[in-house]
mmCIF file of C-alpha atoms in Angstrom:
data_model
loop_
_atom_site.group_PDB
_atom_site.id
_atom_site.type_symbol
_atom_site.label_atom_id
_atom_site.label_comp_id
_atom_site.label_asym_id
_atom_site.label_seq_id
_atom_site.Cartn_x
_atom_site.Cartn_y
_atom_site.Cartn_z
ATOM 1 C CA UNK X 495 107.613 101.919 103.245
ATOM 2 C CA UNK X 496 107.369 98.709 101.029
ATOM 3 C CA UNK X 497 110.584 98.659 99.052
ATOM 4 C CA UNK X 498 112.294 95.947 100.777
ATOM 5 C CA UNK X 499 112.557 92.536 99.593
ATOM 6 C CA UNK X 500 113.702 90.749 102.694
ATOM 7 C CA UNK X 501 114.034 86.696 101.632
ATOM 8 C CA UNK X 502 116.431 88.002 97.966
ATOM 9 C CA UNK X 503 119.168 89.634 99.885
ATOM 10 C CA UNK X 504 117.575 92.332 102.472
ATOM 11 C CA UNK X 505 115.122 90.891 99.639
ATOM 12 C CA UNK X 506 99.357 94.423 99.560
ATOM 13 C CA UNK X 507 93.018 92.410 97.338
ATOM 14 C CA UNK X 508 92.611 96.272 97.251
ATOM 15 C CA UNK X 509 92.034 98.463 99.977
ATOM 16 C CA UNK X 510 88.917 96.947 101.964
ATOM 17 C CA UNK X 511 88.250 100.126 104.463
ATOM 18 C CA UNK X 512 85.274 97.943 106.125
ATOM 19 C CA UNK X 513 88.036 95.454 107.120
ATOM 20 C CA UNK X 514 88.215 98.133 110.053
ATOM 21 C CA UNK X 515 84.828 97.198 111.284
ATOM 22 C CA UNK X 516 83.375 100.064 110.939
ATOM 23 C CA UNK X 517 81.646 102.352 108.288
ATOM 24 C CA UNK X 518 83.484 105.357 106.990
ATOM 25 C CA UNK X 519 82.124 108.375 106.843
ATOM 26 C CA UNK X 520 82.307 110.434 103.889
ATOM 27 C CA UNK X 521 85.200 112.975 104.796
ATOM 28 C CA UNK X 522 85.600 116.769 103.354
ATOM 29 C CA UNK X 523 87.981 116.225 100.850
ATOM 30 C CA UNK X 524 91.172 119.614 100.640
ATOM 31 C CA UNK X 525 91.829 119.598 97.124
ATOM 32 C CA UNK X 526 95.216 121.403 99.032
ATOM 33 C CA UNK X 527 95.680 118.394 101.277
ATOM 34 C CA UNK X 528 95.883 116.224 98.158
ATOM 35 C CA UNK X 529 98.621 117.914 96.704
ATOM 36 C CA UNK X 530 100.563 118.136 99.199
ATOM 37 C CA UNK X 531 101.272 114.430 99.910
ATOM 38 C CA UNK X 532 101.304 113.825 96.708
ATOM 39 C CA UNK X 533 103.604 115.731 96.668
ATOM 40 C CA UNK X 534 105.797 114.138 99.104
ATOM 41 C CA UNK X 535 105.666 111.013 97.967
ATOM 42 C CA UNK X 536 106.630 111.802 94.505
ATOM 43 C CA UNK X 537 109.860 113.214 96.277
ATOM 44 C CA UNK X 538 109.656 110.257 98.351
ATOM 45 C CA UNK X 539 110.447 107.883 95.467
ATOM 46 C CA UNK X 540 113.005 110.424 93.924
ATOM 47 C CA UNK X 541 114.929 110.013 96.963
ATOM 48 C CA UNK X 542 114.838 106.251 96.592
ATOM 49 C CA UNK X 543 115.450 106.040 92.975
ATOM 50 C CA UNK X 544 118.234 108.223 93.615
ATOM 51 C CA UNK X 545 119.573 106.067 96.667
ATOM 52 C CA UNK X 546 119.625 109.650 99.586
ATOM 53 C CA UNK X 547 118.861 107.618 102.236
ATOM 54 C CA UNK X 548 118.933 110.828 104.550
ATOM 55 C CA UNK X 549 116.160 112.321 102.531
ATOM 56 C CA UNK X 550 114.087 109.258 102.525
ATOM 57 C CA UNK X 551 114.488 109.061 106.274
ATOM 58 C CA UNK X 552 113.113 112.456 106.972
ATOM 59 C CA UNK X 553 109.847 111.685 104.976
ATOM 60 C CA UNK X 554 108.756 109.316 107.935
ATOM 61 C CA UNK X 555 107.947 110.381 112.270
ATOM 62 C CA UNK X 556 110.220 109.656 114.853
ATOM 63 C CA UNK X 557 106.868 106.689 115.892
ATOM 64 C CA UNK X 558 107.103 105.205 112.601
ATOM 65 C CA UNK X 559 106.442 101.167 112.776
ATOM 66 C CA UNK X 560 105.545 98.658 109.806
ATOM 67 C CA UNK X 561 102.736 96.533 109.146
ATOM 68 C CA UNK X 562 105.926 93.977 110.291
ATOM 69 C CA UNK X 563 106.470 95.549 113.566
ATOM 70 C CA UNK X 564 109.789 97.451 111.572
ATOM 71 C CA UNK X 565 111.167 100.898 113.409
ATOM 72 C CA UNK X 566 112.416 103.600 111.008
ATOM 73 C CA UNK X 567 116.071 102.343 111.505
ATOM 74 C CA UNK X 568 115.578 98.750 110.748
ATOM 75 C CA UNK X 569 113.639 99.813 106.788
ATOM 76 C CA UNK X 570 116.367 101.688 106.304
ATOM 77 C CA UNK X 571 119.128 99.167 107.397
ATOM 78 C CA UNK X 572 116.944 96.614 105.062
ATOM 79 C CA UNK X 573 116.823 98.917 101.656
ATOM 80 C CA UNK X 574 120.880 99.011 102.191
ATOM 81 C CA UNK X 575 120.896 95.458 101.597
ATOM 82 C CA UNK X 576 119.166 96.050 99.029
ATOM 83 C CA UNK X 577 120.983 98.298 97.570
ATOM 84 C CA UNK X 578 124.104 96.416 97.757
ATOM 85 C CA UNK X 579 122.846 93.089 95.927
ATOM 86 C CA UNK X 580 120.866 94.473 93.552
ATOM 87 C CA UNK X 581 122.793 98.051 92.068
ATOM 88 C CA UNK X 582 120.545 98.458 89.307
ATOM 89 C CA UNK X 583 117.241 97.966 91.045
ATOM 90 C CA UNK X 584 114.001 100.339 89.209
ATOM 91 C CA UNK X 585 110.563 101.619 91.355
ATOM 92 C CA UNK X 586 107.845 102.171 89.652
ATOM 93 C CA UNK X 587 104.969 103.226 92.004
ATOM 94 C CA UNK X 588 101.444 104.088 91.070
ATOM 95 C CA UNK X 589 98.972 106.309 93.855
ATOM 96 C CA UNK X 590 95.895 104.565 93.136
ATOM 97 C CA UNK X 591 93.581 106.882 96.373
ATOM 98 C CA UNK X 592 93.719 108.800 98.568
ATOM 99 C CA UNK X 593 91.745 109.267 101.700
ATOM 100 C CA UNK X 594 91.484 112.672 103.946
ATOM 101 C CA UNK X 595 90.188 113.654 107.353
ATOM 102 C CA UNK X 596 91.002 115.714 109.577
ATOM 103 C CA UNK X 597 94.526 115.293 110.204
ATOM 104 C CA UNK X 598 95.235 112.218 108.570
ATOM 105 C CA UNK X 599 95.388 110.851 105.445
ATOM 106 C CA UNK X 600 94.845 106.996 103.907
ATOM 107 C CA UNK X 601 97.234 107.006 100.867
ATOM 108 C CA UNK X 602 96.536 103.297 98.261
ATOM 109 C CA UNK X 603 99.313 102.569 96.668
ATOM 110 C CA UNK X 604 101.232 99.976 94.649
ATOM 111 C CA UNK X 605 104.293 99.198 92.786
ATOM 112 C CA UNK X 606 106.741 97.078 90.881
ATOM 113 C CA UNK X 607 110.177 96.764 91.053
ATOM 114 C CA UNK X 608 112.861 95.268 88.681
ATOM 115 C CA UNK X 609 116.399 94.839 87.916
ATOM 116 C CA UNK X 610 119.254 92.614 87.112
ATOM 117 C CA UNK X 611 121.528 90.688 88.847
ATOM 118 C CA UNK X 612 125.073 88.506 87.292
ATOM 119 C CA UNK X 613 126.297 85.860 89.293
ATOM 120 C CA UNK X 614 130.233 87.321 88.618
ATOM 121 C CA UNK X 615 129.637 90.426 88.243
ATOM 122 C CA UNK X 616 133.529 90.274 86.223
ATOM 123 C CA UNK X 617 131.569 88.880 83.918
ATOM 124 C CA UNK X 618 128.985 90.952 82.991
ATOM 125 C CA UNK X 619 128.905 90.234 79.430
ATOM 126 C CA UNK X 620 127.339 86.964 79.479
ATOM 127 C CA UNK X 621 123.706 87.798 79.456
ATOM 128 C CA UNK X 622 122.701 83.929 79.217
ATOM 129 C CA UNK X 623 123.912 83.727 83.666
ATOM 130 C CA UNK X 624 121.742 87.862 83.929
ATOM 131 C CA UNK X 625 119.645 86.450 86.806
ATOM 132 C CA UNK X 626 116.208 88.672 86.618
ATOM 133 C CA UNK X 627 114.226 90.897 89.914
ATOM 134 C CA UNK X 628 110.781 91.114 89.410
ATOM 135 C CA UNK X 629 107.904 92.811 91.781
ATOM 136 C CA UNK X 630 104.325 93.880 92.736
ATOM 137 C CA UNK X 631 103.056 94.711 95.824
ATOM 138 C CA UNK X 632 100.136 96.676 97.260
ATOM 139 C CA UNK X 633 99.804 98.695 99.824
ATOM 140 C CA UNK X 634 98.410 101.586 102.467
ATOM 141 C CA UNK X 635 100.427 104.129 103.616
ATOM 142 C CA UNK X 636 99.366 106.039 106.824
ATOM 143 C CA UNK X 637 100.237 109.533 107.404
ATOM 144 C CA UNK X 638 100.017 112.607 109.731
ATOM 145 C CA UNK X 639 99.944 116.234 109.545
ATOM 146 C CA UNK X 640 101.713 117.933 112.129
ATOM 147 C CA UNK X 641 101.890 121.646 111.797
ATOM 148 C CA UNK X 642 102.239 122.204 108.189
ATOM 149 C CA UNK X 643 103.831 119.099 106.990
ATOM 150 C CA UNK X 644 102.618 115.113 106.494
ATOM 151 C CA UNK X 645 104.768 112.344 107.505
ATOM 152 C CA UNK X 646 104.743 109.327 107.154
ATOM 153 C CA UNK X 647 103.395 107.138 110.245
ATOM 154 C CA UNK X 648 102.423 103.372 109.309
ATOM 155 C CA UNK X 649 101.827 101.155 106.883
ATOM 156 C CA UNK X 650 99.859 97.917 105.835
ATOM 157 C CA UNK X 651 101.205 95.531 103.189
ATOM 158 C CA UNK X 652 98.440 93.819 101.480
ATOM 159 C CA UNK X 653 99.736 91.692 98.629
ATOM 160 C CA UNK X 654 103.220 91.678 97.816
ATOM 161 C CA UNK X 655 105.554 88.877 94.996
ATOM 162 C CA UNK X 656 108.428 88.639 93.846
ATOM 163 C CA UNK X 657 110.849 86.123 91.754
ATOM 164 C CA UNK X 658 114.319 86.152 91.116
ATOM 165 C CA UNK X 659 115.313 83.867 87.740
ATOM 166 C CA UNK X 660 118.068 82.616 86.233
ATOM 167 C CA UNK X 661 118.994 80.991 82.445
ATOM 168 C CA UNK X 662 115.759 78.657 81.209
ATOM 169 C CA UNK X 663 114.299 79.560 84.308
ATOM 170 C CA UNK X 664 113.134 82.576 82.925
ATOM 171 C CA UNK X 665 111.217 81.166 79.913
ATOM 172 C CA UNK X 666 109.199 78.741 81.584
ATOM 173 C CA UNK X 667 106.167 78.887 83.233
ATOM 174 C CA UNK X 668 106.034 78.885 87.671
ATOM 175 C CA UNK X 669 103.282 79.453 89.783
ATOM 176 C CA UNK X 670 103.093 79.418 93.791
ATOM 177 C CA UNK X 671 99.727 79.022 95.141
ATOM 178 C CA UNK X 672 99.511 80.545 98.396
ATOM 179 C CA UNK X 673 96.397 81.782 101.207
ATOM 180 C CA UNK X 674 96.115 85.906 101.261
ATOM 181 C CA UNK X 675 95.803 84.760 105.007
ATOM 182 C CA UNK X 676 96.049 82.449 107.792
ATOM 183 C CA UNK X 677 95.502 81.817 111.522
ATOM 184 C CA UNK X 678 97.886 82.032 113.545
ATOM 185 C CA UNK X 679 99.136 78.758 114.115
ATOM 186 C CA UNK X 680 97.057 77.096 111.941
ATOM 187 C CA UNK X 681 98.103 74.441 109.166
ATOM 188 C CA UNK X 682 97.776 75.948 105.254
ATOM 189 C CA UNK X 683 99.123 74.446 101.988
ATOM 190 C CA UNK X 684 101.703 74.885 100.066
ATOM 191 C CA UNK X 685 101.763 73.973 95.748
ATOM 192 C CA UNK X 686 103.628 75.042 93.093
ATOM 193 C CA UNK X 687 102.688 74.541 89.090
ATOM 194 C CA UNK X 688 105.040 74.377 86.817
ATOM 195 C CA UNK X 689 105.191 74.062 82.607
ATOM 196 C CA UNK X 690 108.201 72.698 82.012
ATOM 197 C CA UNK X 691 110.208 71.018 78.820
ATOM 198 C CA UNK X 692 110.131 67.200 80.190
ATOM 199 C CA UNK X 693 113.905 66.559 79.193
ATOM 200 C CA UNK X 694 114.122 68.988 81.699
ATOM 201 C CA UNK X 695 115.220 67.304 85.635
ATOM 202 C CA UNK X 696 113.857 70.264 88.718
ATOM 203 C CA UNK X 697 114.374 69.904 91.701
ATOM 204 C CA UNK X 698 112.180 72.262 94.004
ATOM 205 C CA UNK X 699 112.194 73.401 97.555
ATOM 206 C CA UNK X 700 108.905 74.830 99.142
ATOM 207 C CA UNK X 701 109.328 76.681 102.481
ATOM 208 C CA UNK X 702 107.618 79.007 104.893
ATOM 209 C CA UNK X 703 109.536 82.216 106.574
ATOM 210 C CA UNK X 704 108.173 84.262 109.368
ATOM 211 C CA UNK X 705 108.755 88.028 108.592
ATOM 212 C CA UNK X 706 111.823 89.322 110.765
ATOM 213 C CA UNK X 707 114.251 91.060 110.052
ATOM 214 C CA UNK X 708 117.965 89.642 109.785
ATOM 215 C CA UNK X 709 115.291 87.576 107.662
ATOM 216 C CA UNK X 710 116.133 83.321 109.062
ATOM 217 C CA UNK X 711 117.272 80.619 107.460
ATOM 218 C CA UNK X 712 114.499 77.758 107.702
ATOM 219 C CA UNK X 713 117.193 75.022 105.279
ATOM 220 C CA UNK X 714 116.064 73.790 102.188
ATOM 221 C CA UNK X 715 114.525 70.426 101.667
ATOM 222 C CA UNK X 716 114.578 69.643 98.175
ATOM 223 C CA UNK X 717 112.495 67.278 96.036
ATOM 224 C CA UNK X 718 112.813 66.044 92.308
ATOM 225 C CA UNK X 719 109.010 67.953 90.810
ATOM 226 C CA UNK X 720 106.876 65.278 89.578
ATOM 227 C CA UNK X 721 106.424 64.182 86.481
ATOM 228 C CA UNK X 722 102.832 65.118 86.225
ATOM 229 C CA UNK X 723 100.755 67.481 88.786
ATOM 230 C CA UNK X 724 102.196 70.015 90.949
ATOM 231 C CA UNK X 725 104.588 69.638 94.097
ATOM 232 C CA UNK X 726 102.918 70.342 97.068
ATOM 233 C CA UNK X 727 103.671 70.605 100.572
ATOM 234 C CA UNK X 728 101.606 71.472 104.258
ATOM 235 C CA UNK X 729 103.228 74.064 106.483
ATOM 236 C CA UNK X 730 102.311 75.516 110.012
ATOM 237 C CA UNK X 731 102.265 79.195 110.445
ATOM 238 C CA UNK X 732 103.707 80.660 113.457
ATOM 239 C CA UNK X 733 101.432 80.894 116.150
ATOM 240 C CA UNK X 734 103.221 84.506 117.011
ATOM 241 C CA UNK X 735 100.993 86.578 114.699
ATOM 242 C CA UNK X 736 103.611 87.145 112.639
ATOM 243 C CA UNK X 737 103.065 87.414 108.595
ATOM 244 C CA UNK X 738 105.267 85.579 106.872
ATOM 245 C CA UNK X 739 106.635 84.531 103.020
ATOM 246 C CA UNK X 740 106.315 81.805 100.893
ATOM 247 C CA UNK X 741 108.901 80.881 99.028
ATOM 248 C CA UNK X 742 109.806 78.206 96.252
ATOM 249 C CA UNK X 743 113.123 77.518 95.118
ATOM 250 C CA UNK X 744 113.581 76.027 91.898
ATOM 251 C CA UNK X 745 116.671 74.443 89.883
ATOM 252 C CA UNK X 746 116.668 73.176 86.871
ATOM 253 C CA UNK X 747 119.244 70.771 84.984
ATOM 254 C CA UNK X 748 119.944 67.968 81.982
ATOM 255 C CA UNK X 749 121.372 65.255 81.522
ATOM 256 C CA UNK X 750 123.353 64.041 78.742
ATOM 257 C CA UNK X 751 125.483 60.472 78.222
ATOM 258 C CA UNK X 752 127.583 59.867 75.540
ATOM 259 C CA UNK X 753 127.866 57.899 72.795
ATOM 260 C CA UNK X 754 130.188 54.951 74.776
ATOM 261 C CA UNK X 755 127.433 55.455 77.447
ATOM 262 C CA UNK X 756 130.516 55.683 79.924
ATOM 263 C CA UNK X 757 130.114 59.111 81.135
ATOM 264 C CA UNK X 758 127.452 61.420 82.213
ATOM 265 C CA UNK X 759 127.025 65.189 81.855
ATOM 266 C CA UNK X 760 124.576 67.283 84.150
ATOM 267 C CA UNK X 761 124.198 70.425 83.178
ATOM 268 C CA UNK X 762 122.835 73.480 85.288
ATOM 269 C CA UNK X 763 120.175 75.425 83.163
ATOM 270 C CA UNK X 764 119.107 77.965 85.454
ATOM 271 C CA UNK X 765 117.549 79.403 89.029
ATOM 272 C CA UNK X 766 114.798 81.061 90.352
ATOM 273 C CA UNK X 767 113.052 81.932 93.231
ATOM 274 C CA UNK X 768 109.531 82.789 94.099
ATOM 275 C CA UNK X 769 107.967 84.533 97.491
ATOM 276 C CA UNK X 770 104.616 85.623 97.929
ATOM 277 C CA UNK X 771 103.429 87.290 101.251
ATOM 278 C CA UNK X 772 100.871 85.251 103.205
ATOM 279 C CA UNK X 773 99.628 87.716 106.127
ATOM 280 C CA UNK X 774 97.660 86.587 109.204
ATOM 281 C CA UNK X 775 94.497 86.822 110.117
ATOM 282 C CA UNK X 776 93.672 89.559 112.584
ATOM 283 C CA UNK X 777 90.250 90.724 114.587
ATOM 284 C CA UNK X 778 88.417 93.610 112.442
ATOM 285 C CA UNK X 779 89.600 96.510 114.408
ATOM 286 C CA UNK X 780 87.816 98.779 116.686
ATOM 287 C CA UNK X 781 87.029 102.771 115.566
ATOM 288 C CA UNK X 782 89.481 103.438 119.047
ATOM 289 C CA UNK X 783 91.854 101.260 117.257
ATOM 290 C CA UNK X 784 91.776 102.579 113.927
ATOM 291 C CA UNK X 785 92.646 105.736 115.495
ATOM 292 C CA UNK X 786 95.705 104.117 118.166
ATOM 293 C CA UNK X 787 96.955 102.609 114.650
ATOM 294 C CA UNK X 788 96.638 105.982 112.726
#
């Protein structure tokens, strides 16, 4: 299940089969299997859109474990948090490729997420206060056929990026630069690129957090964004083999002084949050390990 946004209130590189450490053979493909899997995943997405939690759970095998180690109950709990935080969240999901062999299937998918967020619900009419949530991800879903039905048993998130922007932040180009993979316990660089007007002050924080549930709060240390160049930080990956999120938080302000130069006014113009997934480098899997995984 790839629909949770842990970093924002709960909040995958295309599939390369050679990463499993062996050449995949040419499997016989049954059109009926492809049709059944497409039908199941379309029903899954309809249940997502209608917030039908009980129907959603029916698509998963009891042994389901996500790539981050979450079971189905934990995934459902995160999904409920997402629905609560983003009442109008929408998902657009695309099935890119389906591969089947025997009673197993691998489905490469991608999705886009969007939502509107209002800081004060009673003042929804003030569009300038509205936040825009946008996300995208690429991932692989693993399914197993038991008797006559397919069940989702695991997934691998290959890429995930989410932004939440308020006010003027929606008009400013920002990019959080991260590695796609890091080694267990090793240092790596994070940097935030931004093209902002010269009369606007930006205070920003860059941090990393392990993907856990409930999410942990590592605290934020804000610094003034430099007038030239990028904001950079060297961080150290966890030594527990947990995948991570890189997170950037930015606040935009403008300072004005009255004609008498006796008073200064600080105006908050916008805020932005950017999250990118960083996967932990793992040893190549053997044939037996792949079979055990799926």
